[in-house]
Coordinates of C-alpha atoms in Angstrom, one line a residue:
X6 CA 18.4 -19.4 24.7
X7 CA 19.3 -16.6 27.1
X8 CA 20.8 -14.4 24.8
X9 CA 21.5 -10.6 26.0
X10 CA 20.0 -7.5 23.9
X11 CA 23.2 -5.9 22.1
X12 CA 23.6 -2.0 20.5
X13 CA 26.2 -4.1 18.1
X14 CA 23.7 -6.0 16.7
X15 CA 21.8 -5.3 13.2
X16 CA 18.5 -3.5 12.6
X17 CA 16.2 -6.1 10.7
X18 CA 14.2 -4.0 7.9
X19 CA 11.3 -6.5 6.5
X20 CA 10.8 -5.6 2.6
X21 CA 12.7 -3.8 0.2
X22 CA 10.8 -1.7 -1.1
X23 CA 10.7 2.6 -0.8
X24 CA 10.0 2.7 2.5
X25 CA 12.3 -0.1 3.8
X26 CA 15.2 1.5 1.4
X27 CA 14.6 4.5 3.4
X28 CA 14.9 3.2 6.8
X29 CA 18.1 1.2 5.8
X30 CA 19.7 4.7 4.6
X31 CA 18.1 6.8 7.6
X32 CA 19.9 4.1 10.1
X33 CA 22.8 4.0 8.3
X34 CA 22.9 8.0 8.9
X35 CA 22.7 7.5 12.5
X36 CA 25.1 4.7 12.6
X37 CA 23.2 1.5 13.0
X38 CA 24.0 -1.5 10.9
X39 CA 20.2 -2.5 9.1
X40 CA 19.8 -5.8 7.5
X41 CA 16.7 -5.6 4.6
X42 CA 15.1 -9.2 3.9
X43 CA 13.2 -8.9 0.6
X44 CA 11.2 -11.7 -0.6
X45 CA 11.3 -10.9 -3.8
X46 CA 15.0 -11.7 -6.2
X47 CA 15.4 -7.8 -6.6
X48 CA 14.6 -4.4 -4.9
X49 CA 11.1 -3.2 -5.1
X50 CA 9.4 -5.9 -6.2
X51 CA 6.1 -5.0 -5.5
X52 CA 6.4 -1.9 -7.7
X53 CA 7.6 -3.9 -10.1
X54 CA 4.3 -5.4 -9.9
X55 CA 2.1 -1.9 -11.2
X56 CA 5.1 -0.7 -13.6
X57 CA 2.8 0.3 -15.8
X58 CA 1.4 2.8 -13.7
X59 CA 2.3 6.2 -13.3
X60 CA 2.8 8.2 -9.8
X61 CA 0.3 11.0 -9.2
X62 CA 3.4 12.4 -7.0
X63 CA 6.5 13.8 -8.6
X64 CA 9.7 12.6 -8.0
X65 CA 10.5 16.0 -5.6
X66 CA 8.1 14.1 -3.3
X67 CA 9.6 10.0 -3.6
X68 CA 13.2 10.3 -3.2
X69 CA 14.0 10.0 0.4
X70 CA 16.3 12.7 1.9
X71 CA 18.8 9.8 3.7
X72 CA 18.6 7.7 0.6
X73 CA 19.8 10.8 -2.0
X74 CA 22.6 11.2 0.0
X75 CA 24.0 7.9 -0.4
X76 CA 23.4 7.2 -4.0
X77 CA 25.3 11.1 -4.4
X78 CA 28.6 9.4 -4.2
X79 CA 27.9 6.7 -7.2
X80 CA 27.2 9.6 -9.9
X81 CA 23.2 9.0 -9.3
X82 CA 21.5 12.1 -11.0
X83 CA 18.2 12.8 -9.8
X84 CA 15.0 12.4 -12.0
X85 CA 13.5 15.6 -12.8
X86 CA 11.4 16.8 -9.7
X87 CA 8.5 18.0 -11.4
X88 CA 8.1 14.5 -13.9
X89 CA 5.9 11.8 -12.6
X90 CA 7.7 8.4 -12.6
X91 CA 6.0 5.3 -13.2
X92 CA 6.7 2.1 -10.8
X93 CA 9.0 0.8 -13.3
X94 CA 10.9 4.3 -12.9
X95 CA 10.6 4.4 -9.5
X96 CA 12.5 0.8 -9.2
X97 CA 15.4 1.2 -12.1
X98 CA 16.2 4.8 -11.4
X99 CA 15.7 5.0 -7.7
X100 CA 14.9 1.7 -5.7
X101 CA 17.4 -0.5 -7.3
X102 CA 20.1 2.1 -7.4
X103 CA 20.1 2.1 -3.7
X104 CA 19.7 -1.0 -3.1
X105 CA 22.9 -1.7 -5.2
X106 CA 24.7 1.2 -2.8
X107 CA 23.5 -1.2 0.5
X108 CA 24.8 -4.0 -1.1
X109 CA 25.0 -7.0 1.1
X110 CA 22.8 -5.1 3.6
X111 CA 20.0 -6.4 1.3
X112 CA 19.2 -9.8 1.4
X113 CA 16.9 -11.2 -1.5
X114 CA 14.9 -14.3 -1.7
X115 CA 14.4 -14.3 1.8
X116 CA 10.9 -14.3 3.4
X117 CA 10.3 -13.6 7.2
X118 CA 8.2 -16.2 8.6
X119 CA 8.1 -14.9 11.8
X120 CA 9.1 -12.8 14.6
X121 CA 9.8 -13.3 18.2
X122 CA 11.9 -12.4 21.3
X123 CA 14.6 -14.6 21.8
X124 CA 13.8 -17.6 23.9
X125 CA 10.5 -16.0 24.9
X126 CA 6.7 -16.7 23.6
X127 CA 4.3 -14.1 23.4
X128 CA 3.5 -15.1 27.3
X129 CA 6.5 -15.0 29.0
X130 CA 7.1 -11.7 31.1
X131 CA 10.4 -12.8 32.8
X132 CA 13.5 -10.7 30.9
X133 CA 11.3 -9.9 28.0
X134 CA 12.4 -6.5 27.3
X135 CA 16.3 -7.6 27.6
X136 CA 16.3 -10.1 24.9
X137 CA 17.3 -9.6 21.3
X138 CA 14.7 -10.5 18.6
X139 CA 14.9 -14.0 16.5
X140 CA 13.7 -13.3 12.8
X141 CA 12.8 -16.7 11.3
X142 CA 13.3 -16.7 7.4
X143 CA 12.7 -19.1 4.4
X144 CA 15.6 -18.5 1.5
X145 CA 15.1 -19.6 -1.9
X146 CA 16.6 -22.8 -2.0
X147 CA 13.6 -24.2 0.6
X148 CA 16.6 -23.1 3.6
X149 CA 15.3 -22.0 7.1
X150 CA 17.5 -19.4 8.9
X151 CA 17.3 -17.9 12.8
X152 CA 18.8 -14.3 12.2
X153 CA 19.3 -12.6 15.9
X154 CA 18.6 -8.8 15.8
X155 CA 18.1 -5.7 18.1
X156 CA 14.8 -4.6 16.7
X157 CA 12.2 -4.8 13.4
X158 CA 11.1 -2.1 11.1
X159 CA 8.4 -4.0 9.1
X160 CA 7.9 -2.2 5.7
X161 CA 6.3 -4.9 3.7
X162 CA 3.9 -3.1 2.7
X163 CA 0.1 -4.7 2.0
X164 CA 0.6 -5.2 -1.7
X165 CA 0.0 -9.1 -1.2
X166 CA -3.0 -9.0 0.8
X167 CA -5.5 -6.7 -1.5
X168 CA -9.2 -6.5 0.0
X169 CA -11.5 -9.0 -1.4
X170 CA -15.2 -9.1 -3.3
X171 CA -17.4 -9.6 -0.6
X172 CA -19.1 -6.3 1.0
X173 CA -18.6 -7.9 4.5
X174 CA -14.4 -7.8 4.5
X175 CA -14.4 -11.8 3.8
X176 CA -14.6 -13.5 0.0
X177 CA -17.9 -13.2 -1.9
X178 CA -19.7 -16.9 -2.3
X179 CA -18.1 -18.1 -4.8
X180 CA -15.7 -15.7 -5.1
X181 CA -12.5 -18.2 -4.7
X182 CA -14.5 -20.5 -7.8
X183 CA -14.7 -17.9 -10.7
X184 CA -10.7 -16.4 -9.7
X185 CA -10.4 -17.1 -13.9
X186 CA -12.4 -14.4 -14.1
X187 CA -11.4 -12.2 -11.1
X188 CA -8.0 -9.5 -10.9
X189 CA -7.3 -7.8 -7.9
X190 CA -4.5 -5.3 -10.2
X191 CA -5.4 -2.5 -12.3
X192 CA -5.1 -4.4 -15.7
X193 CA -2.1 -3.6 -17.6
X194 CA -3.4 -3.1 -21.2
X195 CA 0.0 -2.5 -22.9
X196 CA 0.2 -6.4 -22.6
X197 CA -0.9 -7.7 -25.7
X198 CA -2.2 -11.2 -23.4
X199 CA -4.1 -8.6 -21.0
X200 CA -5.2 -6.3 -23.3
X201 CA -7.2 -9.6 -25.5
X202 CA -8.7 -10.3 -22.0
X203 CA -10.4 -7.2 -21.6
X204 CA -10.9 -5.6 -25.2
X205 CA -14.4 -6.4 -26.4
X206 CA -15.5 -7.2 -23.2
X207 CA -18.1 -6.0 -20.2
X208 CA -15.7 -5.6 -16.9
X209 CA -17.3 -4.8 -13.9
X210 CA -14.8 -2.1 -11.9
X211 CA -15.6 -2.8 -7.6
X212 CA -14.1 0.2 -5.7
X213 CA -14.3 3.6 -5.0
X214 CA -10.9 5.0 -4.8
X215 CA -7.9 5.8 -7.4
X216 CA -7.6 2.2 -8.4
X217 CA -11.1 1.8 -9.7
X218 CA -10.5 5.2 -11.0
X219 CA -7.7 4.0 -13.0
X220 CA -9.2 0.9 -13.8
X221 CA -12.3 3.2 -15.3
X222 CA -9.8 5.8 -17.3
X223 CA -7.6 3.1 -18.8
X224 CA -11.1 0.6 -19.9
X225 CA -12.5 3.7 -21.4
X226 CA -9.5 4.2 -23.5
X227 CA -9.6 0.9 -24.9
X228 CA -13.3 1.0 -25.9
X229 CA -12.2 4.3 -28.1
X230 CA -10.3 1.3 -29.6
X231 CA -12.1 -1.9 -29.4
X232 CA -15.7 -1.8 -30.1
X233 CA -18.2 -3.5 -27.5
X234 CA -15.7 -2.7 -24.4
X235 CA -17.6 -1.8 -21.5
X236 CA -16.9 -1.0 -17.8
X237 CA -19.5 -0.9 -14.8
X238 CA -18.9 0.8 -12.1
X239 CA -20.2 -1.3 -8.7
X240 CA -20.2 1.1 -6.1
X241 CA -21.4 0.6 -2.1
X242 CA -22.2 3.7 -2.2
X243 CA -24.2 6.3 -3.8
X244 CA -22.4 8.8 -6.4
X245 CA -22.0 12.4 -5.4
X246 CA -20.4 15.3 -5.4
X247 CA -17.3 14.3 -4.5
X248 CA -17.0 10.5 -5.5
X249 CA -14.6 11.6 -8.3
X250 CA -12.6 13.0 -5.8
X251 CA -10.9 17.0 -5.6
X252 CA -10.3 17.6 -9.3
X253 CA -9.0 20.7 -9.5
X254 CA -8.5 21.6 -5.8
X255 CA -6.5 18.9 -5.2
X256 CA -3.1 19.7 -4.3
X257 CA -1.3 16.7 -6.0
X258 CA -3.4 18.0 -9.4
X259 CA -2.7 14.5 -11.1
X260 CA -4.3 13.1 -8.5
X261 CA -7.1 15.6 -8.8
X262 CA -7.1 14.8 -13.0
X263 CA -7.1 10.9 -12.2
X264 CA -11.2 11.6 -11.1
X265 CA -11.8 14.0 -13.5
X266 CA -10.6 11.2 -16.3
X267 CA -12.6 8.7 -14.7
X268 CA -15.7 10.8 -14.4
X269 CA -15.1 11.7 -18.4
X270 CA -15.5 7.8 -18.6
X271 CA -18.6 8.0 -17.2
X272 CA -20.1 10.8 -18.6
X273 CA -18.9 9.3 -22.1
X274 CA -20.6 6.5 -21.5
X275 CA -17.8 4.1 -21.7
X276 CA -18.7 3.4 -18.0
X277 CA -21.9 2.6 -16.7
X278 CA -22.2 2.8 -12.3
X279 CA -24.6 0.8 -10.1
X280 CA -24.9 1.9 -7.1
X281 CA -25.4 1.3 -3.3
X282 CA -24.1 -2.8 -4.0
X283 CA -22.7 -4.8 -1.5
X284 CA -21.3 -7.9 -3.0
X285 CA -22.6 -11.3 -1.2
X286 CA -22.5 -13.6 -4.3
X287 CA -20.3 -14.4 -7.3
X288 CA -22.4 -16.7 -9.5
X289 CA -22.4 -17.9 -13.5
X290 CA -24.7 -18.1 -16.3
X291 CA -25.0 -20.7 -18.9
X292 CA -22.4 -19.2 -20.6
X293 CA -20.1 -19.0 -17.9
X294 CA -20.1 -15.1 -17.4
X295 CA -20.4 -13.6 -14.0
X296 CA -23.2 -12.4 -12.1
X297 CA -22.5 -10.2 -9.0
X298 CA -25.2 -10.7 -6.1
X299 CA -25.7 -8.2 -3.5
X300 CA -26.8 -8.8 0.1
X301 CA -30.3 -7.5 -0.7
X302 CA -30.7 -9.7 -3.7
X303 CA -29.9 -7.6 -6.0
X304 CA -28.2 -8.6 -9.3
X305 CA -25.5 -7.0 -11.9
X306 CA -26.2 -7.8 -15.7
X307 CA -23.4 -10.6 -16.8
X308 CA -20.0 -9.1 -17.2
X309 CA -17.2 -11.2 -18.8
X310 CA -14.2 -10.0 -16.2
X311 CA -14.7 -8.4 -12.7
X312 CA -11.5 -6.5 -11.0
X313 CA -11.7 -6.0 -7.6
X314 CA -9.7 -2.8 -5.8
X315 CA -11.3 -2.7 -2.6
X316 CA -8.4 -1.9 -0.6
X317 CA -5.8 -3.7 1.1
X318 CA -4.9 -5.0 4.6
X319 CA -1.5 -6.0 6.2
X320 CA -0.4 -9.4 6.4
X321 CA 0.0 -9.7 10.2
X322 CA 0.8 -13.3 10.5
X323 CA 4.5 -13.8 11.6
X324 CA 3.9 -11.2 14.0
X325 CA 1.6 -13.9 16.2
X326 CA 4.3 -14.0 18.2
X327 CA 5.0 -10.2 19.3
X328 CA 2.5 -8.0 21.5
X329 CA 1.5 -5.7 19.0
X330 CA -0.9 -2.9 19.7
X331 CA -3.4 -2.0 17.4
X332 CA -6.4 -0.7 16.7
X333 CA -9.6 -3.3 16.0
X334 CA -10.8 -1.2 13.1
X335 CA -7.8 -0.4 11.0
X336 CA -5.3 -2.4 12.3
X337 CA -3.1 0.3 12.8
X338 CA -0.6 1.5 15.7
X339 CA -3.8 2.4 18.3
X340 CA -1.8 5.9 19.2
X341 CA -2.2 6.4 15.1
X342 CA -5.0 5.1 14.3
X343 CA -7.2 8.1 15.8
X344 CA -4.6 10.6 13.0
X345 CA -5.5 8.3 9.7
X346 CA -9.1 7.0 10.4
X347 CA -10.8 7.8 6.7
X348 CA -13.9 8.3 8.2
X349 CA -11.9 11.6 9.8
X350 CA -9.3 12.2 7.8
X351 CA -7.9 12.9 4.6
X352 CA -3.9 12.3 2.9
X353 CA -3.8 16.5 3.8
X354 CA -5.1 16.3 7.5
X355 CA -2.8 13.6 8.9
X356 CA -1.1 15.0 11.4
X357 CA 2.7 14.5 11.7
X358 CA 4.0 11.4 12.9
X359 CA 7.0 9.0 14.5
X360 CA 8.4 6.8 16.7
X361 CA 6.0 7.6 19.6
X362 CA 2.6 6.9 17.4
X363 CA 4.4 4.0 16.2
X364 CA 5.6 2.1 19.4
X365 CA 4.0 -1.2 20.5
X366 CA 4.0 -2.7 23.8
X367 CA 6.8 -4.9 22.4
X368 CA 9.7 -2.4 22.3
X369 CA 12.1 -2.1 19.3
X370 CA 8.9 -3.4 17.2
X371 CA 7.7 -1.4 14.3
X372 CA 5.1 -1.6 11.5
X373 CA 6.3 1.4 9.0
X374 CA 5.0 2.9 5.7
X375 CA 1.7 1.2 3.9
X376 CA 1.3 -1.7 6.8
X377 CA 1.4 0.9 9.6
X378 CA -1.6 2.6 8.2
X379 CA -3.5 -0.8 8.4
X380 CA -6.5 -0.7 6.1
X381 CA -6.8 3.0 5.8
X382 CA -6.1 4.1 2.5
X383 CA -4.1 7.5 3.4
X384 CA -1.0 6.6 2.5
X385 CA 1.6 8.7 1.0
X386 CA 5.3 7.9 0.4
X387 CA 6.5 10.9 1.7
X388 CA 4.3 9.9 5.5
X389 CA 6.8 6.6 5.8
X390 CA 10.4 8.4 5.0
X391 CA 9.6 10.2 8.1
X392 CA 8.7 7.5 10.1
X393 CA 11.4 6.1 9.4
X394 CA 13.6 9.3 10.1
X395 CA 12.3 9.5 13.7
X396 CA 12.3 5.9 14.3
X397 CA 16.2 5.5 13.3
X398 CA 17.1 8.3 15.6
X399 CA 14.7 7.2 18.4
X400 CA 16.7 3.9 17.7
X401 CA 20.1 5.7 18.1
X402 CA 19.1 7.2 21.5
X403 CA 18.7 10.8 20.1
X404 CA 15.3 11.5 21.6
X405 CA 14.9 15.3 20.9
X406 CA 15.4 14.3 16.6
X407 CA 13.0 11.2 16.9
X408 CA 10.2 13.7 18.4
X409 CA 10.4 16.6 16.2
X410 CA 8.6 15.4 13.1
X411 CA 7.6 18.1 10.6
X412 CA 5.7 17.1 7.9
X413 CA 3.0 19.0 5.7
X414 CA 0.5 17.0 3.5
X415 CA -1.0 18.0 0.1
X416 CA -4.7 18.1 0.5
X417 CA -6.6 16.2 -1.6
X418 CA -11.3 16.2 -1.9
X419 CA -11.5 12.5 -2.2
X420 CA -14.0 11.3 0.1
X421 CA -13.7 8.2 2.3
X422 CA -12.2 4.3 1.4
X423 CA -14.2 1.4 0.0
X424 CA -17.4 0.8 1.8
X425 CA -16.8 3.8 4.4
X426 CA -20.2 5.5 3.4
X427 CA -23.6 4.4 2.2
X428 CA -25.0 7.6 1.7
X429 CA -23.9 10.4 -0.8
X430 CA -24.9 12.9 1.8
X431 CA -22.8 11.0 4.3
X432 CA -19.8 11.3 2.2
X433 CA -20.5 14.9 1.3
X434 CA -20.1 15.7 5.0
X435 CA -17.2 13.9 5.8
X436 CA -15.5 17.1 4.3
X437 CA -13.1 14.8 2.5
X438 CA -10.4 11.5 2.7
X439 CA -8.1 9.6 0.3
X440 CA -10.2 7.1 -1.6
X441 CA -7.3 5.3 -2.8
X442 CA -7.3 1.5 -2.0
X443 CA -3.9 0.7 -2.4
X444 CA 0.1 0.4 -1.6
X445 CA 1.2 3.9 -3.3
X446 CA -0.9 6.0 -5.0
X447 CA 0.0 5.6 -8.7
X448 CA -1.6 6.8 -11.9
X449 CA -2.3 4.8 -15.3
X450 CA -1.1 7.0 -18.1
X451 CA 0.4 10.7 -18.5
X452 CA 0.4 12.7 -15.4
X453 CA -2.8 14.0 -15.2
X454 CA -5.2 11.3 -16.3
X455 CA -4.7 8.3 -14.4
X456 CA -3.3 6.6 -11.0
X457 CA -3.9 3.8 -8.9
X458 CA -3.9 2.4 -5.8
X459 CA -1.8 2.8 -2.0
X460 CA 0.0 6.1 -1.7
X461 CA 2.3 8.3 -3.7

């Protein structure tokens, strides 16, 4: 296949979920035909996934700029700016909405399986640059489909791929064995099947950003209810200062009120915290209840249910075939990696980014939204509607737009990801990072006491 590299060709956009919505509307506004694949039989299906969990960022801060202005035409009133949606608002009055206005644009049951320039391996040199892009797909029915496009915004997020037990990156022993007994979601206790797993119970709660911080608030509300409910709290590292986060100097305040609810939890003694615990081992006792192991042979009491939110990495697997370059510790775009790294940097001191942070030695490639920001946990909606701003017009040729990204960043006090410090003193002098492991950073309950993972 020898196929030439065409302007009339389509824009694939992999996901359809806030991000990839966006960057269908923001090419659309600069006159490019996108084509969304979503893998899932409706528009944000991910979010669909935490419904039950309410956004520590207002709807002034999720409702992309491009987007608004084509739903306007269909009668679409915008949510009140200051209310906090949940993910199920966030898909019925937003996501789907739009999705509906792209219409055959959007392409559901269809999973990318990989990604590669047209008649050209990851090896070959000769005319690279000139050839269009083949997107390989699976459909529903069990069909396979070659779909020929001029270049890939990948916005699939990392919802699928959440970090596991093990201290090291990789499974805990016997992690895989006792998966009855294992969630990697922020239970949802309003389900009557959900709420019987947990009430009653001891859950051990691994993770030290706004998921486990949910996880804590909404387990301490049920042992209020149901006697003998008990979380505890397994932490790599020490607790300080500023493990629960900015409170009340946190600029997205219920972000801020998420740790303050989970360190009410604590104090209340509904939650119980061990400390400095790497997991190595998952293993059982005679009555089949968990024991967690660490690498220094330490060993949790028995706990009936274990959820894990340890983070989450991007599924980079049908990219094999694309020269992607990224950084070895995050797994981001190497030119951003340096703005997000956790160890550095918080949501508030990300400096603005686009298309030139986000290019790859494969042109017309780019990972946008959660997955560009690898494994750091910074994420915030607002970050990927400009990405996808610059990268639409860098796209359309209009260099000077794609270039001038402005974008400020509400500060937050949370202190480094899952794992990122072993010392409280350490994390105290970090001066400060998003600890939420997670695809956008949602809260449990009412604005103001809980939120969970990725980045709203």
């Amino acid at each position: 296949m020898n196929a030439p590299a065409t302007t009339e060709l389509p824009v694939a956009v992999v996901g359809a979920g806030p991000v990839g919505l966006a960057a269908a509307a923001h090419l659309i506004e600069q006159g490019i035909e996108p084509l969304v694949l979503e893998a899932g039989p409706v528009a944000g299906t991910a979010v669909r996934e935490w419904a039950h969990v309410r956004l520590f960022s207002p709807w002034a801060e999720v409702v992309d700029p491009a987007a608004e202005k084509l739903l306007a035409p269909t009668g679409w009133v915008r949510p009140d700016d200051a209310a906090y949606p949940t993910g199920g608002d966030w898909a019925e009055q937003y996501l789907q909405p739009l999705a509906d206005v792209l219409g055959d644009r959007v392409r559901y049951g269809t999973t990318v399986t990989g990604v590669a320039r047209a008649g050209r391996d990851r090896v070959v040199d000769s005319g690279r640059d000139e050839q269009p892009f083949t997107v390989h797909v699976t459909t529903a029915d069990g069909g396979e489909e070659r779909i020929t496009v001029r270049a890939v915004v990948d916005a699939s997020g990392t919802w699928t791929t959440p970090g596991p037990l093990g201290g090291n990156g990789l499974p805990a022993l016997g992690e895989r064995t006792a998966a009855d007994r294992i969630s990697y979601r922020v239970p949802d206790l309003k389900d009557r099947a959900v709420r019987a797993r947990y009430a009653g119970r001891r859950t051990a709660v691994v993770g030290s950003g706004a998921s486990a911080f949910t996880a804590l608030a909404t387990l301490a509300d049920l042992a209020k209810e149901e006697a003998g409910t008990h979380a505890v709290w397994v932490l790599r590292r020490g607790i300080s200062g500023s493990t629960f986060g900015g409170g009340e100097a946190d600029q997205l305040p219920a972000r801020g009120a998420l740790g303050l609810a989970a360190k009410a939890a604590v104090d209340a003694g509904y939650a119980s915290a061990v400390t400095g615990f790497r997991t190595a081992a998952v293993e059982r006792d005679g009555d089949g209840r968990l024991v967690l192991v660490s690498e220094d042979g330490g060993r949790t009491e028995p706990v009936d249910e274990v959820v894990v939110l340890t983070g989450f990495r991007p599924d980079l697997s049908f990219h094999s075939e694309l020269r992607l370059g990224l950084d070895e510790r995050l797994q981001a775009p190497v030119e951003l990696a340096p703005l997000i790294d956790p160890n550095v940097h918080s949501c508030g001191t990300v400096y603005p980014h686009g298309v030139r942070e986000l290019s790859h030695p494969e042109q017309g490639v780019f990972l946008v939204g959660m997955k560009s920001y690898g494994r750091a946990p910074t994420f915030l909606a607002m970050t990927g509607y400009e990405q996808t701003r610059s990268i639409a017009a860098a796209l359309a040729g209009d260099t000077e737009a794609a270039e001038r990204v402005e974008l400020t960043l509400p500060e937050t006090g949370v202190c480094g990801g899952a794992g990122l410090f072993d010392e409280p003193e350490a994390a105290e002098a970090s001066g400060g990072c998003c600890g939420a492991p997670a695809t956008l950073q949602i809260g449990a309950t009412a604005p103001g006491t809980a939120s969970t993972s990725g980045g709203c």
